[in-house]
Amino acid sequence: MSKELVKERVIKYLMEDLLVPQDMIDTDVALSEFEEGAEGVLDIMVNVKDEQDYFAPVMIVQCMDEDIALEGETLQKQIDFLEDVDNITMAGRLVLTNGDAMMYADWTGEEYDTEAKLPTYETMVKEFFEMEEQVKAAEAEHHHEHSKGCGCGGHHGEDHECGCGNSEGGCCGGHNHK
């Protein structure tokens, strides 16, 4: 089975089994859309719409010809590519398939599992927005802790080298609140 037929089967699987809306599936996406100068093409990308109505990738699928076994140097080359892709796209889910065998990894990035069941689109959307909320909470916490002082990112009153030009013990204008 050619790579194109594998892609068609994967798209059908995504829509029928994982209930991914057709308009949330992109094919043949240039990696340079995410990072200037990045090389490569993503066979299939599953997206969600974020709160600002932008498409955010939640799964990347790379397809190979059926006669290419998912093993050895070929497999390692594809895994390395997908890890680079994840660092650029932040999709969090990576799938490599030859139409017969499939390897799947999620954002832990540590284990490529051939037995893992792919989540439904509903689950991908739910997890995406949960992660977004965690990021917002972490940013709010970071902003609250670091909003005082000279803006160097340090905690209020810490003695550290921040370059604010205040040599009087910390960023508070000479008051050290340890």
PDB file of N, CA and C in Angstrom, residues 1-45:
ATOM      1  N   MET A   1       0.849  -1.175   0.000  1.00  0.00           N
ATOM      2  CA  MET A   1       0.000   0.000   0.000  1.00  0.00           C
ATOM      3  C   MET A   1       0.896   1.240   0.000  1.00  0.00           C
ATOM      4  N   SER A   2       0.606   2.153  -0.877  1.00  0.00           N
ATOM      5  CA  SER A   2       1.422   3.361  -0.985  1.00  0.00           C
ATOM      6  C   SER A   2       1.164   4.287   0.199  1.00  0.00           C
ATOM      7  N   LYS A   3       2.062   5.225   0.378  1.00  0.00           N
ATOM      8  CA  LYS A   3       1.934   6.207   1.453  1.00  0.00           C
ATOM      9  C   LYS A   3       0.612   6.972   1.331  1.00  0.00           C
ATOM     10  N   GLU A   4       0.214   7.307   0.112  1.00  0.00           N
ATOM     11  CA  GLU A   4      -1.038   8.051  -0.091  1.00  0.00           C
ATOM     12  C   GLU A   4      -2.249   7.239   0.357  1.00  0.00           C
ATOM     13  N   LEU A   5      -2.242   5.934   0.065  1.00  0.00           N
ATOM     14  CA  LEU A   5      -3.352   5.080   0.515  1.00  0.00           C
ATOM     15  C   LEU A   5      -3.344   4.955   2.038  1.00  0.00           C
ATOM     16  N   VAL A   6      -2.164   4.878   2.638  1.00  0.00           N
ATOM     17  CA  VAL A   6      -2.063   4.833   4.099  1.00  0.00           C
ATOM     18  C   VAL A   6      -2.670   6.112   4.678  1.00  0.00           C
ATOM     19  N   LYS A   7      -2.339   7.259   4.088  1.00  0.00           N
ATOM     20  CA  LYS A   7      -2.892   8.534   4.567  1.00  0.00           C
ATOM     21  C   LYS A   7      -4.416   8.538   4.474  1.00  0.00           C
ATOM     22  N   GLU A   8      -4.947   8.055   3.363  1.00  0.00           N
ATOM     23  CA  GLU A   8      -6.405   8.008   3.197  1.00  0.00           C
ATOM     24  C   GLU A   8      -7.053   7.130   4.265  1.00  0.00           C
ATOM     25  N   ARG A   9      -6.438   5.983   4.539  1.00  0.00           N
ATOM     26  CA  ARG A   9      -6.978   5.085   5.575  1.00  0.00           C
ATOM     27  C   ARG A   9      -6.911   5.728   6.956  1.00  0.00           C
ATOM     28  N   VAL A  10      -5.814   6.421   7.238  1.00  0.00           N
ATOM     29  CA  VAL A  10      -5.668   7.080   8.536  1.00  0.00           C
ATOM     30  C   VAL A  10      -6.718   8.177   8.693  1.00  0.00           C
ATOM     31  N   ILE A  11      -6.933   8.960   7.666  1.00  0.00           N
ATOM     32  CA  ILE A  11      -7.938  10.029   7.729  1.00  0.00           C
ATOM     33  C   ILE A  11      -9.321   9.433   7.972  1.00  0.00           C
ATOM     34  N   LYS A  12      -9.626   8.364   7.279  1.00  0.00           N
ATOM     35  CA  LYS A  12     -10.915   7.678   7.483  1.00  0.00           C
ATOM     36  C   LYS A  12     -11.030   7.192   8.927  1.00  0.00           C
ATOM     37  N   TYR A  13      -9.951   6.607   9.452  1.00  0.00           N
ATOM     38  CA  TYR A  13      -9.930   6.123  10.839  1.00  0.00           C
ATOM     39  C   TYR A  13     -10.137   7.287  11.815  1.00  0.00           C
ATOM     40  N   LEU A  14      -9.438   8.402  11.573  1.00  0.00           N
ATOM     41  CA  LEU A  14      -9.574   9.563  12.450  1.00  0.00           C
ATOM     42  C   LEU A  14     -11.021  10.051  12.493  1.00  0.00           C
ATOM     43  N   MET A  15     -11.660  10.121  11.334  1.00  0.00           N
ATOM     44  CA  MET A  15     -13.027  10.640  11.262  1.00  0.00           C
ATOM     45  C   MET A  15     -14.052   9.639  11.791  1.00  0.00           C
ATOM     46  N   GLU A  16     -13.921   8.365  11.413  1.00  0.00           N
ATOM     47  CA  GLU A  16     -14.940   7.383  11.771  1.00  0.00           C
ATOM     48  C   GLU A  16     -14.758   6.813  13.171  1.00  0.00           C
ATOM     49  N   ASP A  17     -13.518   6.550  13.576  1.00  0.00           N
ATOM     50  CA  ASP A  17     -13.295   5.902  14.864  1.00  0.00           C
ATOM     51  C   ASP A  17     -13.001   6.893  15.995  1.00  0.00           C
ATOM     52  N   LEU A  18     -12.245   7.940  15.691  1.00  0.00           N
ATOM     53  CA  LEU A  18     -11.894   8.917  16.734  1.00  0.00           C
ATOM     54  C   LEU A  18     -12.799  10.152  16.699  1.00  0.00           C
ATOM     55  N   LEU A  19     -13.700  10.202  15.712  1.00  0.00           N
ATOM     56  CA  LEU A  19     -14.706  11.260  15.578  1.00  0.00           C
ATOM     57  C   LEU A  19     -14.091  12.655  15.423  1.00  0.00           C
ATOM     58  N   VAL A  20     -13.014  12.722  14.669  1.00  0.00           N
ATOM     59  CA  VAL A  20     -12.376  14.000  14.373  1.00  0.00           C
ATOM     60  C   VAL A  20     -13.144  14.658  13.232  1.00  0.00           C
ATOM     61  N   PRO A  21     -13.605  15.899  13.424  1.00  0.00           N
ATOM     62  CA  PRO A  21     -14.288  16.590  12.324  1.00  0.00           C
ATOM     63  C   PRO A  21     -13.326  16.784  11.147  1.00  0.00           C
ATOM     64  N   GLN A  22     -13.851  16.623   9.944  1.00  0.00           N
ATOM     65  CA  GLN A  22     -13.005  16.718   8.751  1.00  0.00           C
ATOM     66  C   GLN A  22     -12.290  18.063   8.662  1.00  0.00           C
ATOM     67  N   ASP A  23     -12.949  19.137   9.092  1.00  0.00           N
ATOM     68  CA  ASP A  23     -12.320  20.455   9.003  1.00  0.00           C
ATOM     69  C   ASP A  23     -11.233  20.680  10.055  1.00  0.00           C
ATOM     70  N   MET A  24     -11.024  19.709  10.924  1.00  0.00           N
ATOM     71  CA  MET A  24      -9.956  19.793  11.926  1.00  0.00           C
ATOM     72  C   MET A  24      -8.764  18.911  11.541  1.00  0.00           C
ATOM     73  N   ILE A  25      -8.776  18.399  10.315  1.00  0.00           N
ATOM     74  CA  ILE A  25      -7.682  17.572   9.807  1.00  0.00           C
ATOM     75  C   ILE A  25      -7.009  18.306   8.657  1.00  0.00           C
ATOM     76  N   ASP A  26      -5.713  18.523   8.791  1.00  0.00           N
ATOM     77  CA  ASP A  26      -4.914  19.109   7.714  1.00  0.00           C
ATOM     78  C   ASP A  26      -3.950  18.050   7.197  1.00  0.00           C
ATOM     79  N   THR A  27      -3.651  18.113   5.919  1.00  0.00           N
ATOM     80  CA  THR A  27      -2.679  17.190   5.335  1.00  0.00           C
ATOM     81  C   THR A  27      -1.565  17.979   4.650  1.00  0.00           C
ATOM     82  N   ASP A  28      -0.416  17.335   4.566  1.00  0.00           N
ATOM     83  CA  ASP A  28       0.746  17.902   3.870  1.00  0.00           C
ATOM     84  C   ASP A  28       1.061  19.323   4.352  1.00  0.00           C
ATOM     85  N   VAL A  29       1.241  19.466   5.648  1.00  0.00           N
ATOM     86  CA  VAL A  29       1.512  20.766   6.263  1.00  0.00           C
ATOM     87  C   VAL A  29       3.025  20.967   6.350  1.00  0.00           C
ATOM     88  N   ALA A  30       3.496  22.064   5.773  1.00  0.00           N
ATOM     89  CA  ALA A  30       4.926  22.373   5.827  1.00  0.00           C
ATOM     90  C   ALA A  30       5.302  22.768   7.251  1.00  0.00           C
ATOM     91  N   LEU A  31       6.364  22.171   7.747  1.00  0.00           N
ATOM     92  CA  LEU A  31       6.845  22.468   9.088  1.00  0.00           C
ATOM     93  C   LEU A  31       7.267  23.936   9.219  1.00  0.00           C
ATOM     94  N   SER A  32       7.613  24.543   8.103  1.00  0.00           N
ATOM     95  CA  SER A  32       8.008  25.955   8.104  1.00  0.00           C
ATOM     96  C   SER A  32       6.852  26.878   8.499  1.00  0.00           C
ATOM     97  N   GLU A  33       5.603  26.364   8.492  1.00  0.00           N
ATOM     98  CA  GLU A  33       4.472  27.159   8.965  1.00  0.00           C
ATOM     99  C   GLU A  33       4.567  27.419  10.460  1.00  0.00           C
ATOM    100  N   PHE A  34       5.317  26.570  11.172  1.00  0.00           N
ATOM    101  CA  PHE A  34       5.458  26.702  12.617  1.00  0.00           C
ATOM    102  C   PHE A  34       6.754  27.380  13.017  1.00  0.00           C
ATOM    103  N   GLU A  35       7.791  27.154  12.237  1.00  0.00           N
ATOM    104  CA  GLU A  35       9.090  27.733  12.546  1.00  0.00           C
ATOM    105  C   GLU A  35       9.815  28.037  11.247  1.00  0.00           C
ATOM    106  N   GLU A  36      10.201  29.300  11.098  1.00  0.00           N
ATOM    107  CA  GLU A  36      10.881  29.723   9.882  1.00  0.00           C
ATOM    108  C   GLU A  36      12.143  28.900   9.670  1.00  0.00           C
ATOM    109  N   GLY A  37      12.295  28.384   8.475  1.00  0.00           N
ATOM    110  CA  GLY A  37      13.477  27.605   8.127  1.00  0.00           C
ATOM    111  C   GLY A  37      13.386  26.126   8.451  1.00  0.00           C
ATOM    112  N   ALA A  38      12.332  25.715   9.172  1.00  0.00           N
ATOM    113  CA  ALA A  38      12.179  24.292   9.499  1.00  0.00           C
ATOM    114  C   ALA A  38      11.851  23.522   8.226  1.00  0.00           C
ATOM    115  N   GLU A  39      12.453  22.349   8.095  1.00  0.00           N
ATOM    116  CA  GLU A  39      12.254  21.546   6.900  1.00  0.00           C
ATOM    117  C   GLU A  39      11.435  20.307   7.208  1.00  0.00           C
ATOM    118  N   GLY A  40      10.630  19.914   6.257  1.00  0.00           N
ATOM    119  CA  GLY A  40       9.828  18.707   6.394  1.00  0.00           C
ATOM    120  C   GLY A  40       8.358  19.017   6.196  1.00  0.00           C
ATOM    121  N   VAL A  41       7.614  17.962   5.962  1.00  0.00           N
ATOM    122  CA  VAL A  41       6.172  18.073   5.744  1.00  0.00           C
ATOM    123  C   VAL A  41       5.480  17.083   6.672  1.00  0.00           C
ATOM    124  N   LEU A  42       4.445  17.554   7.337  1.00  0.00           N
ATOM    125  CA  LEU A  42       3.647  16.715   8.226  1.00  0.00           C
ATOM    126  C   LEU A  42       2.521  16.105   7.401  1.00  0.00           C
ATOM    127  N   ASP A  43       2.445  14.782   7.397  1.00  0.00           N
ATOM    128  CA  ASP A  43       1.436  14.112   6.578  1.00  0.00           C
ATOM    129  C   ASP A  43       0.023  14.470   7.017  1.00  0.00           C
ATOM    130  N   ILE A  44      -0.252  14.312   8.323  1.00  0.00           N
ATOM    131  CA  ILE A  44      -1.595  14.586   8.834  1.00  0.00           C
ATOM    132  C   ILE A  44      -1.458  15.309  10.170  1.00  0.00           C
ATOM    133  N   MET A  45      -2.276  16.338  10.340  1.00  0.00           N
ATOM    134  CA  MET A  45      -2.275  17.075  11.594  1.00  0.00           C
ATOM    135  C   MET A  45      -3.723  17.238  12.044  1.00  0.00           C
TER     136      MET A  45
END
